[in-house]
Amino acid sequence: MKNKKKKLFITTILMFLFTLCIAPVNAFAATEINKVEINAVKFNYNAGDKPESYAIRSGDTAYYYDIEYEYWEEMETNASGEAVPVKYWYSDENKNNALAEDKKITTFEEGKTYMYSISLKAKDENKFGSNISVRVNNTKINSANVKSFETTLFVTAVKTIKPTKPVQL
């Protein structure tokens, strides 16, 4: 009886070791995300359109992170000549609902300038690297606009738009 238990124990250990050999250990380790691809972001808004969330993850690292929120800011030039945000819109309803009514973008207005940014959140134990390549709608984003905080990645000033009224035929 003791020999049978010994055999079973040795067989179990050998099977475990064999499994470790064919399943690389790094499959269980956290991944450092060094490349991000976001597509389907809508930038072609007309005056009167409401902001909408269309962004999707793509590419071979899409599994490792989620889109936390998309973010629009209405920009105005202050007395110093700097563009500063005066109104906001978040795709995250909780963040958007926390804004004062006079600070919310409800529709894009003709002649005003709007800037788009996006926030990403790493999944599980994964982390964003320090030198990340980011593409939005197949356009490479300037690395100065990419802020990595290990588990969060904020990509600012992806694109600036100035909506106009649609052409009437």
mmCIF file of C-alpha atoms in Angstrom:
data_model
loop_
_atom_site.group_PDB
_atom_site.id
_atom_site.type_symbol
_atom_site.label_atom_id
_atom_site.label_comp_id
_atom_site.label_asym_id
_atom_site.label_seq_id
_atom_site.Cartn_x
_atom_site.Cartn_y
_atom_site.Cartn_z
ATOM 1 C CA MET A 1 0.000 0.000 0.000
ATOM 2 C CA LYS A 2 2.873 2.359 0.836
ATOM 3 C CA ASN A 3 4.459 1.739 -2.575
ATOM 4 C CA LYS A 4 1.205 2.670 -4.309
ATOM 5 C CA LYS A 5 1.037 5.988 -2.416
ATOM 6 C CA LYS A 6 4.710 6.678 -3.222
ATOM 7 C CA LYS A 7 4.106 5.974 -6.905
ATOM 8 C CA LEU A 8 1.058 8.255 -6.967
ATOM 9 C CA PHE A 9 2.972 11.030 -5.193
ATOM 10 C CA ILE A 10 5.951 10.779 -7.569
ATOM 11 C CA THR A 11 3.647 10.679 -10.614
ATOM 12 C CA THR A 12 1.800 13.773 -9.389
ATOM 13 C CA ILE A 13 5.070 15.675 -8.807
ATOM 14 C CA LEU A 14 6.392 14.676 -12.250
ATOM 15 C CA MET A 15 3.149 15.785 -13.932
ATOM 16 C CA PHE A 16 3.306 19.119 -12.086
ATOM 17 C CA LEU A 17 6.931 19.673 -13.164
ATOM 18 C CA PHE A 18 6.083 18.701 -16.749
ATOM 19 C CA THR A 19 3.199 21.214 -16.749
ATOM 20 C CA LEU A 20 5.541 23.967 -15.555
ATOM 21 C CA CYS A 21 7.903 23.154 -18.419
ATOM 22 C CA ILE A 22 5.251 23.535 -21.124
ATOM 23 C CA ALA A 23 3.390 26.502 -19.541
ATOM 24 C CA PRO A 24 5.956 29.288 -19.248
ATOM 25 C CA VAL A 25 6.120 30.856 -15.810
ATOM 26 C CA ASN A 26 5.870 34.370 -17.284
ATOM 27 C CA ALA A 27 2.303 33.577 -18.357
ATOM 28 C CA PHE A 28 1.393 34.154 -14.720
ATOM 29 C CA ALA A 29 3.458 37.328 -14.315
ATOM 30 C CA ALA A 30 2.233 40.890 -14.753
ATOM 31 C CA THR A 31 2.749 42.483 -18.158
ATOM 32 C CA GLU A 32 4.368 45.854 -18.726
ATOM 33 C CA ILE A 33 2.289 47.613 -21.369
ATOM 34 C CA ASN A 34 4.499 49.549 -23.796
ATOM 35 C CA LYS A 35 2.108 49.933 -26.718
ATOM 36 C CA VAL A 36 -1.465 51.230 -26.754
ATOM 37 C CA GLU A 37 -3.839 51.423 -29.703
ATOM 38 C CA ILE A 38 -7.224 53.133 -29.487
ATOM 39 C CA ASN A 39 -9.556 53.319 -32.478
ATOM 40 C CA ALA A 40 -13.053 54.487 -33.466
ATOM 41 C CA VAL A 41 -12.742 57.798 -31.578
ATOM 42 C CA LYS A 42 -15.229 60.266 -33.044
ATOM 43 C CA PHE A 43 -13.736 63.672 -33.913
ATOM 44 C CA ASN A 44 -16.071 64.808 -36.718
ATOM 45 C CA TYR A 45 -18.673 66.678 -34.676
ATOM 46 C CA ASN A 46 -20.907 69.462 -35.979
ATOM 47 C CA ALA A 47 -22.249 72.338 -33.914
ATOM 48 C CA GLY A 48 -25.265 71.047 -31.984
ATOM 49 C CA ASP A 49 -23.981 67.452 -31.714
ATOM 50 C CA LYS A 50 -23.722 65.821 -28.291
ATOM 51 C CA PRO A 51 -20.402 64.247 -27.260
ATOM 52 C CA GLU A 52 -20.440 60.460 -27.599
ATOM 53 C CA SER A 53 -18.177 57.631 -26.511
ATOM 54 C CA TYR A 54 -16.967 55.365 -29.318
ATOM 55 C CA ALA A 55 -13.351 54.578 -28.413
ATOM 56 C CA ILE A 56 -12.305 50.920 -28.508
ATOM 57 C CA ARG A 57 -9.093 49.146 -27.562
ATOM 58 C CA SER A 58 -7.252 47.398 -30.372
ATOM 59 C CA GLY A 59 -3.905 45.808 -31.098
ATOM 60 C CA ASP A 60 -2.071 43.008 -29.350
ATOM 61 C CA THR A 61 -2.033 44.675 -25.895
ATOM 62 C CA ALA A 62 -5.768 45.514 -25.762
ATOM 63 C CA TYR A 63 -6.431 42.697 -23.300
ATOM 64 C CA TYR A 64 -4.213 44.269 -20.626
ATOM 65 C CA TYR A 65 -6.086 47.545 -20.066
ATOM 66 C CA ASP A 66 -9.531 49.172 -20.164
ATOM 67 C CA ILE A 67 -10.713 52.584 -21.249
ATOM 68 C CA GLU A 68 -11.478 54.375 -17.991
ATOM 69 C CA TYR A 69 -13.094 57.396 -19.674
ATOM 70 C CA GLU A 70 -13.010 59.726 -22.660
ATOM 71 C CA TYR A 71 -12.780 63.438 -21.921
ATOM 72 C CA TRP A 72 -13.656 66.644 -23.796
ATOM 73 C CA GLU A 73 -12.732 70.141 -22.607
ATOM 74 C CA GLU A 74 -14.090 73.397 -24.013
ATOM 75 C CA MET A 75 -11.089 75.699 -24.277
ATOM 76 C CA GLU A 76 -11.027 79.509 -24.076
ATOM 77 C CA THR A 77 -8.104 81.904 -24.344
ATOM 78 C CA ASN A 78 -7.484 83.807 -21.115
ATOM 79 C CA ALA A 79 -6.013 87.325 -20.705
ATOM 80 C CA SER A 80 -2.478 85.879 -20.833
ATOM 81 C CA GLY A 81 -3.180 84.243 -24.179
ATOM 82 C CA GLU A 82 -3.231 80.711 -22.751
ATOM 83 C CA ALA A 83 -5.902 78.175 -23.669
ATOM 84 C CA VAL A 84 -7.686 77.094 -20.481
ATOM 85 C CA PRO A 85 -10.572 74.650 -19.979
ATOM 86 C CA VAL A 86 -13.927 76.175 -18.990
ATOM 87 C CA LYS A 87 -16.356 73.267 -19.533
ATOM 88 C CA TYR A 88 -16.015 69.478 -19.518
ATOM 89 C CA TRP A 89 -17.596 66.210 -20.631
ATOM 90 C CA TYR A 90 -16.681 62.705 -19.399
ATOM 91 C CA SER A 91 -17.855 59.421 -20.875
ATOM 92 C CA ASP A 92 -17.939 58.166 -17.265
ATOM 93 C CA GLU A 93 -21.423 59.112 -16.019
ATOM 94 C CA ASN A 94 -20.326 59.433 -12.373
ATOM 95 C CA LYS A 95 -17.612 61.945 -13.261
ATOM 96 C CA ASN A 96 -19.902 63.815 -15.632
ATOM 97 C CA ASN A 97 -22.752 63.965 -13.085
ATOM 98 C CA ALA A 98 -20.340 65.365 -10.470
ATOM 99 C CA LEU A 99 -19.816 68.491 -12.603
ATOM 100 C CA ALA A 100 -21.778 71.672 -11.919
ATOM 101 C CA GLU A 101 -24.417 72.253 -14.622
ATOM 102 C CA ASP A 102 -22.655 75.393 -15.883
ATOM 103 C CA LYS A 103 -19.415 73.395 -16.279
ATOM 104 C CA LYS A 104 -20.872 70.588 -18.449
ATOM 105 C CA ILE A 105 -20.552 70.305 -22.207
ATOM 106 C CA THR A 106 -23.990 69.159 -23.383
ATOM 107 C CA THR A 107 -23.534 69.964 -27.083
ATOM 108 C CA PHE A 108 -20.682 71.248 -29.192
ATOM 109 C CA GLU A 109 -21.072 74.910 -30.145
ATOM 110 C CA GLU A 110 -20.068 76.567 -33.388
ATOM 111 C CA GLY A 111 -16.794 78.479 -33.297
ATOM 112 C CA LYS A 112 -15.692 77.114 -29.915
ATOM 113 C CA THR A 113 -12.562 75.008 -29.468
ATOM 114 C CA TYR A 114 -12.666 71.561 -27.847
ATOM 115 C CA MET A 115 -9.793 69.287 -26.806
ATOM 116 C CA TYR A 116 -10.049 65.472 -26.507
ATOM 117 C CA SER A 117 -8.140 63.342 -23.980
ATOM 118 C CA ILE A 118 -8.507 59.743 -22.784
ATOM 119 C CA SER A 119 -7.736 57.839 -19.579
ATOM 120 C CA LEU A 120 -6.817 54.133 -19.540
ATOM 121 C CA LYS A 121 -6.635 51.742 -16.591
ATOM 122 C CA ALA A 122 -4.392 48.652 -16.472
ATOM 123 C CA LYS A 123 -6.195 45.374 -15.711
ATOM 124 C CA ASP A 124 -5.186 42.892 -13.025
ATOM 125 C CA GLU A 125 -1.515 43.247 -12.020
ATOM 126 C CA ASN A 126 -0.434 44.816 -15.329
ATOM 127 C CA LYS A 127 1.315 48.193 -15.484
ATOM 128 C CA PHE A 128 1.993 50.816 -18.111
ATOM 129 C CA GLY A 129 5.667 51.234 -18.971
ATOM 130 C CA SER A 130 7.540 54.518 -18.873
ATOM 131 C CA ASN A 131 8.143 54.793 -22.633
ATOM 132 C CA ILE A 132 4.784 53.979 -24.198
ATOM 133 C CA SER A 133 3.867 54.197 -27.850
ATOM 134 C CA VAL A 134 0.274 55.454 -28.170
ATOM 135 C CA ARG A 135 -1.788 55.571 -31.359
ATOM 136 C CA VAL A 136 -5.314 56.970 -31.571
ATOM 137 C CA ASN A 137 -7.221 56.348 -34.815
ATOM 138 C CA ASN A 138 -3.885 55.216 -36.336
ATOM 139 C CA THR A 139 -2.184 58.531 -35.493
ATOM 140 C CA LYS A 140 0.910 58.451 -33.270
ATOM 141 C CA ILE A 141 0.513 60.657 -30.203
ATOM 142 C CA ASN A 142 3.376 62.877 -29.077
ATOM 143 C CA SER A 143 5.028 61.237 -26.042
ATOM 144 C CA ALA A 144 4.886 64.600 -24.194
ATOM 145 C CA ASN A 145 1.090 64.138 -24.095
ATOM 146 C CA VAL A 146 1.297 60.655 -22.542
ATOM 147 C CA LYS A 147 1.367 60.534 -18.740
ATOM 148 C CA SER A 148 1.959 57.121 -17.169
ATOM 149 C CA PHE A 149 1.120 56.495 -13.512
ATOM 150 C CA GLU A 150 1.850 52.724 -13.614
ATOM 151 C CA THR A 151 -1.764 51.513 -13.416
ATOM 152 C CA THR A 152 -3.280 54.564 -15.134
ATOM 153 C CA LEU A 153 -2.358 56.174 -18.446
ATOM 154 C CA PHE A 154 -3.661 59.639 -19.305
ATOM 155 C CA VAL A 155 -3.295 60.792 -22.900
ATOM 156 C CA THR A 156 -3.899 64.543 -23.141
ATOM 157 C CA ALA A 157 -4.558 66.818 -26.086
ATOM 158 C CA VAL A 158 -5.084 63.950 -28.516
ATOM 159 C CA LYS A 159 -6.953 66.234 -30.901
ATOM 160 C CA THR A 160 -8.480 69.696 -30.934
ATOM 161 C CA ILE A 161 -11.623 70.421 -32.954
ATOM 162 C CA LYS A 162 -13.694 73.505 -33.831
ATOM 163 C CA PRO A 163 -17.201 72.334 -34.817
ATOM 164 C CA THR A 164 -19.131 74.156 -37.547
ATOM 165 C CA LYS A 165 -22.763 74.054 -38.612
ATOM 166 C CA PRO A 166 -23.527 71.310 -41.108
ATOM 167 C CA VAL A 167 -23.812 72.478 -44.708
ATOM 168 C CA GLN A 168 -27.455 72.783 -45.816
ATOM 169 C CA LEU A 169 -28.108 71.455 -49.293
#
